[in-house]
PDB file of C-alpha atoms and ligand atoms in Angstrom:
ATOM      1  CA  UNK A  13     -14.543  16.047  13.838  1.00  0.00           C
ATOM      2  CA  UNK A  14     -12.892  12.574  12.434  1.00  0.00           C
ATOM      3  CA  UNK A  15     -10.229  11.373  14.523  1.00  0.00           C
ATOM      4  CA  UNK A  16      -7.300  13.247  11.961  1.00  0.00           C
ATOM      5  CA  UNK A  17      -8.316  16.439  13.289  1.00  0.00           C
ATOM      6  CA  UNK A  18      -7.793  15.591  17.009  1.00  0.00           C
ATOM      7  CA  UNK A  19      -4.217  13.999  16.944  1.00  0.00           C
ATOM      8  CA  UNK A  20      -1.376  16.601  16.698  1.00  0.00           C
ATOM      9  CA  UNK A  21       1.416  16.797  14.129  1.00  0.00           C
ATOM     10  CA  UNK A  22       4.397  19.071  14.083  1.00  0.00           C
ATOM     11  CA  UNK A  23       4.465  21.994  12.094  1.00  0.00           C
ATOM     12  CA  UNK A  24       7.062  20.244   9.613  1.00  0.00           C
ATOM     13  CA  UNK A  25       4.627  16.866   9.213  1.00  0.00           C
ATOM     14  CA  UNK A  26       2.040  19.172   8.189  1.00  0.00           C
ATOM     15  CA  UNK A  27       3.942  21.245   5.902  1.00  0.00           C
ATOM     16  CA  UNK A  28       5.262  18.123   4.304  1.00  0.00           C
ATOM     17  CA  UNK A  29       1.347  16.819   4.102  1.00  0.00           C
ATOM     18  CA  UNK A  30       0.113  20.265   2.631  1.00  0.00           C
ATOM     19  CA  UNK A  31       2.837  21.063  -0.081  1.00  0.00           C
ATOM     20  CA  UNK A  32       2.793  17.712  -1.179  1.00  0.00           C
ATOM     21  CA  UNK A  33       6.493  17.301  -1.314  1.00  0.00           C
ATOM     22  CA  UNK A  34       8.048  14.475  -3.543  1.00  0.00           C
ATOM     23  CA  UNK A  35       4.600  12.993  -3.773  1.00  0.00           C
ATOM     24  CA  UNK A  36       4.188  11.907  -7.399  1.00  0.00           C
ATOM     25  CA  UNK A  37       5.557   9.147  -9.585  1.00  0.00           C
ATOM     26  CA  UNK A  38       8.541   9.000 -11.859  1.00  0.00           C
ATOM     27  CA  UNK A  39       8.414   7.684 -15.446  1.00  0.00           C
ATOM     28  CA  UNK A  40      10.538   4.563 -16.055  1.00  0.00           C
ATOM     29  CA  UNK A  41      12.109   4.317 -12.476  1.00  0.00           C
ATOM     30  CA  UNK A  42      14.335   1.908 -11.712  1.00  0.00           C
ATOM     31  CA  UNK A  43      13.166   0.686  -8.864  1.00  0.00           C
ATOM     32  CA  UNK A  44       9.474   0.713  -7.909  1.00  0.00           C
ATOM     33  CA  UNK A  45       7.472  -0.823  -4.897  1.00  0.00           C
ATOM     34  CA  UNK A  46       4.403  -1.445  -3.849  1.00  0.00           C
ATOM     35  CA  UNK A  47       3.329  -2.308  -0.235  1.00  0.00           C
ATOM     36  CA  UNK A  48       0.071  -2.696   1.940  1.00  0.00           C
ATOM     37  CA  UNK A  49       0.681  -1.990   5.607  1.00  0.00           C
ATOM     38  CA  UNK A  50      -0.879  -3.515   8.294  1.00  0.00           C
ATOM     39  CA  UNK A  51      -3.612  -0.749   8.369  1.00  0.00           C
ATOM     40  CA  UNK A  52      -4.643  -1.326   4.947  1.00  0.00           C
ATOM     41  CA  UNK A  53      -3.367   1.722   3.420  1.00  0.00           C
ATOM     42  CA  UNK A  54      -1.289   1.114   0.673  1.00  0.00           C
ATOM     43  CA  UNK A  55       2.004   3.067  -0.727  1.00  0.00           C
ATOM     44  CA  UNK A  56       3.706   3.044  -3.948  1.00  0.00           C
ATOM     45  CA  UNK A  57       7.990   4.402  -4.204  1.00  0.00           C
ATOM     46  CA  UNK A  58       9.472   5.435  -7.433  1.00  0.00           C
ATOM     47  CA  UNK A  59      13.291   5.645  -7.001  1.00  0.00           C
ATOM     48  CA  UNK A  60      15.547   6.833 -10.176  1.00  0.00           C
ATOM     49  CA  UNK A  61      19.371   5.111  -9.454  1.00  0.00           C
ATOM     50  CA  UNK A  62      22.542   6.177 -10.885  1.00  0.00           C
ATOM     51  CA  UNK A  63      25.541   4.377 -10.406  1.00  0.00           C
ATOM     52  CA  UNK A  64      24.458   3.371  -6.429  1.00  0.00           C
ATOM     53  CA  UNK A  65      23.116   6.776  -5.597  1.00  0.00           C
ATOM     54  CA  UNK A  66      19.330   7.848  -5.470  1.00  0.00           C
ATOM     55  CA  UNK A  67      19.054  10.996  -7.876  1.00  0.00           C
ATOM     56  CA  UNK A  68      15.630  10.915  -7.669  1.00  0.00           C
ATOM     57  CA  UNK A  69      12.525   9.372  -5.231  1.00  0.00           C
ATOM     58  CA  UNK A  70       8.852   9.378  -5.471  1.00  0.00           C
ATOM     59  CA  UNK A  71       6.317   8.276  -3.819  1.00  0.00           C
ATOM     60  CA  UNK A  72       2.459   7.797  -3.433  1.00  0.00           C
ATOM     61  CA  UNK A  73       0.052   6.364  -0.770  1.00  0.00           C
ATOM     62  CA  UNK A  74      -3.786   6.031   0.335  1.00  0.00           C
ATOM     63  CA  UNK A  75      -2.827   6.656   3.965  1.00  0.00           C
ATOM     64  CA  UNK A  76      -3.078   9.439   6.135  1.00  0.00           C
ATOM     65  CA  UNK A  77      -1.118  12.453   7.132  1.00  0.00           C
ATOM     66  CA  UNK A  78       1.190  10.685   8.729  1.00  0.00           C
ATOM     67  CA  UNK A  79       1.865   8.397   5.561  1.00  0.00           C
ATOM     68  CA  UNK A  80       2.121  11.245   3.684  1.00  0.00           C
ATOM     69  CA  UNK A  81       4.319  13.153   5.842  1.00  0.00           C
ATOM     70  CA  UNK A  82       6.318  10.259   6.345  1.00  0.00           C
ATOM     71  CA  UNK A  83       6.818   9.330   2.876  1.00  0.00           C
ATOM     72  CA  UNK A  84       8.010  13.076   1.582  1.00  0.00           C
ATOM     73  CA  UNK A  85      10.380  12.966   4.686  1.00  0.00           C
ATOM     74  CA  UNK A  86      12.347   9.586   3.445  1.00  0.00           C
ATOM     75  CA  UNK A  87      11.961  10.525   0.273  1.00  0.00           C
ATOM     76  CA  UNK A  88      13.251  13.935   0.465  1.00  0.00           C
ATOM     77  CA  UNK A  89      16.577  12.425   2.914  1.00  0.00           C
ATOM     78  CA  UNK A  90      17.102   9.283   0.356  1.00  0.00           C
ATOM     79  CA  UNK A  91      17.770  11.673  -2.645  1.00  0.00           C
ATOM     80  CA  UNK A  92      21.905  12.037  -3.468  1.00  0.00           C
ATOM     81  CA  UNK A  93      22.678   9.021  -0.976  1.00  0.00           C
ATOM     82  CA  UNK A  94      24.182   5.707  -1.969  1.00  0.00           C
ATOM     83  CA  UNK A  95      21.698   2.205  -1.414  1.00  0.00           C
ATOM     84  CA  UNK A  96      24.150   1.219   1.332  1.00  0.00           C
ATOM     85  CA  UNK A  97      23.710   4.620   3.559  1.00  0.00           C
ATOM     86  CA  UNK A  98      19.671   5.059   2.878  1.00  0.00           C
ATOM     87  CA  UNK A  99      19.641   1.058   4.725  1.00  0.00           C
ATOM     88  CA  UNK A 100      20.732   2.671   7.230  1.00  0.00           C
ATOM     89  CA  UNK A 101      18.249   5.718   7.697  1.00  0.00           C
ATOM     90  CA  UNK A 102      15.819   4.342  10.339  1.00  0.00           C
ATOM     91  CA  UNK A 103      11.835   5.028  11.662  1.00  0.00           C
ATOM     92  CA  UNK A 104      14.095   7.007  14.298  1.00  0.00           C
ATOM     93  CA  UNK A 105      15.418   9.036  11.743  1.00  0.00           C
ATOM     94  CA  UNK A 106      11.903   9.677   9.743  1.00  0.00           C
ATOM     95  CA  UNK A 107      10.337  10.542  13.305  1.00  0.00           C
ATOM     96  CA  UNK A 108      13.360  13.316  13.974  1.00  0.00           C
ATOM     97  CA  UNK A 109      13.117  15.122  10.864  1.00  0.00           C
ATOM     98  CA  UNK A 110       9.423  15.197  11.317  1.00  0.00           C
ATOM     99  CA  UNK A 111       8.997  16.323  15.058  1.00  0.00           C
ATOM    100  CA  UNK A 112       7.667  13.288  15.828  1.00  0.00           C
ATOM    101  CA  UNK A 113       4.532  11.775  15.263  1.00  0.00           C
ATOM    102  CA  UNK A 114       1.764  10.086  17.709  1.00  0.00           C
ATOM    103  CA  UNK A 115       2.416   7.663  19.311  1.00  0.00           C
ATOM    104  CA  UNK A 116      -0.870   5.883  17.391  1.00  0.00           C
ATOM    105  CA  UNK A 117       0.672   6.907  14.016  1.00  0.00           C
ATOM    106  CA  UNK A 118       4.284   5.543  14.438  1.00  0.00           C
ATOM    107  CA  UNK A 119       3.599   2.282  12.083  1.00  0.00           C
ATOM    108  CA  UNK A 120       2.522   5.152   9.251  1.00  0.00           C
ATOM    109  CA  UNK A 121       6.680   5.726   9.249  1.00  0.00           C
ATOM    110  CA  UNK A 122       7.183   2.335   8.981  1.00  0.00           C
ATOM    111  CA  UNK A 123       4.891   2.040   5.870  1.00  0.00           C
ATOM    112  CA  UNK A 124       7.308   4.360   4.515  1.00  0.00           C
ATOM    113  CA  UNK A 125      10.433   2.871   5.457  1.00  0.00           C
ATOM    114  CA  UNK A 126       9.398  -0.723   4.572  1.00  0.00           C
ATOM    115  CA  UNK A 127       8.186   0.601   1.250  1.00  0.00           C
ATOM    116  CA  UNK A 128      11.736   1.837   0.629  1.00  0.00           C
ATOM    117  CA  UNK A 129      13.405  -1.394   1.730  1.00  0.00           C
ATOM    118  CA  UNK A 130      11.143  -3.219  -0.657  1.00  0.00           C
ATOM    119  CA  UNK A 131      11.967  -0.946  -3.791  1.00  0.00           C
ATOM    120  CA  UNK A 132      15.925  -1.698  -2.746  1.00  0.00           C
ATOM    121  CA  UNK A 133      14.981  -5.613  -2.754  1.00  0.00           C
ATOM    122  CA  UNK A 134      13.166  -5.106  -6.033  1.00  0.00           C
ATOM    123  CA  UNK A 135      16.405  -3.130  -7.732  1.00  0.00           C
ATOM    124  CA  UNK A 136      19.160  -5.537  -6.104  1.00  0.00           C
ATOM    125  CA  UNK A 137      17.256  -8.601  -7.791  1.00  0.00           C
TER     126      UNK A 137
HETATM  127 FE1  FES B  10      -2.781   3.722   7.450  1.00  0.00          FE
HETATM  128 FE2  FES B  10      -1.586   5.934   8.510  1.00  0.00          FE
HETATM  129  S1  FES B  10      -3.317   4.814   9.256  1.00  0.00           S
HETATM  130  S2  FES B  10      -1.089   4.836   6.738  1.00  0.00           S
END
């Protein structure tokens, strides 16, 4: 048994990890990132912007389940929000909509989030 199999996710983190959802890339985003975390893994975000507002978000990663559950949860709340509003969506947030995540996995959220910030950055400049 590797060490995935004995830490417990919510129901929600795992669906998010098992359908895949907004994992992927977009073609000729507008803003794209690409960040290593402290752990080593390594996630990409694809954002499509219109007129301030996220119509469409993407993302990919090497990490783990929590990464991956992480990533389709920000993705999936930045979509129809304006830049300004999806600064404000915290690791709080992420770990809310997913039912949490443990305690050992918390910096996978913040691969996520930081990720996001650094597509914004990338856009804005
Ligand atoms: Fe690296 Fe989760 S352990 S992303």
């Amino acid at each position: 048994m590797n060490i995935e199999d004995e830490l417990k996710y919510s129901d929600k983190a795992k669906e998010y990890d098992e359908k895949r959802i907004n994992v992927g890339r977009i073609e000729k985003p507008s803003a794209y990132s690409i960040f290593t975390g402290p752990c080593g893994d390594t996630m990409e975000m694809y954002l499509k912007i219109e007129s301030g507002v996220i119509t469409d978000a993407k993302f990919q990663t090497t990490g783990c389940t929590a990464a991956r559950a992480s990533g389709s949860s920000l993705a999936k709340m930045i979509k129809g929000k304006t830049l300004i509003q999806v600064e404000k969506i915290s690791i709080e947030d992420i770990l809310s909509d997913l039912g949490g995540l443990p305690p050992m996995k918390i910096h996978c959220a913040c691969l996520a989030k930081t990720t996001l910030q650094k597509a914004i950055e990338q856009y804005r400049k």
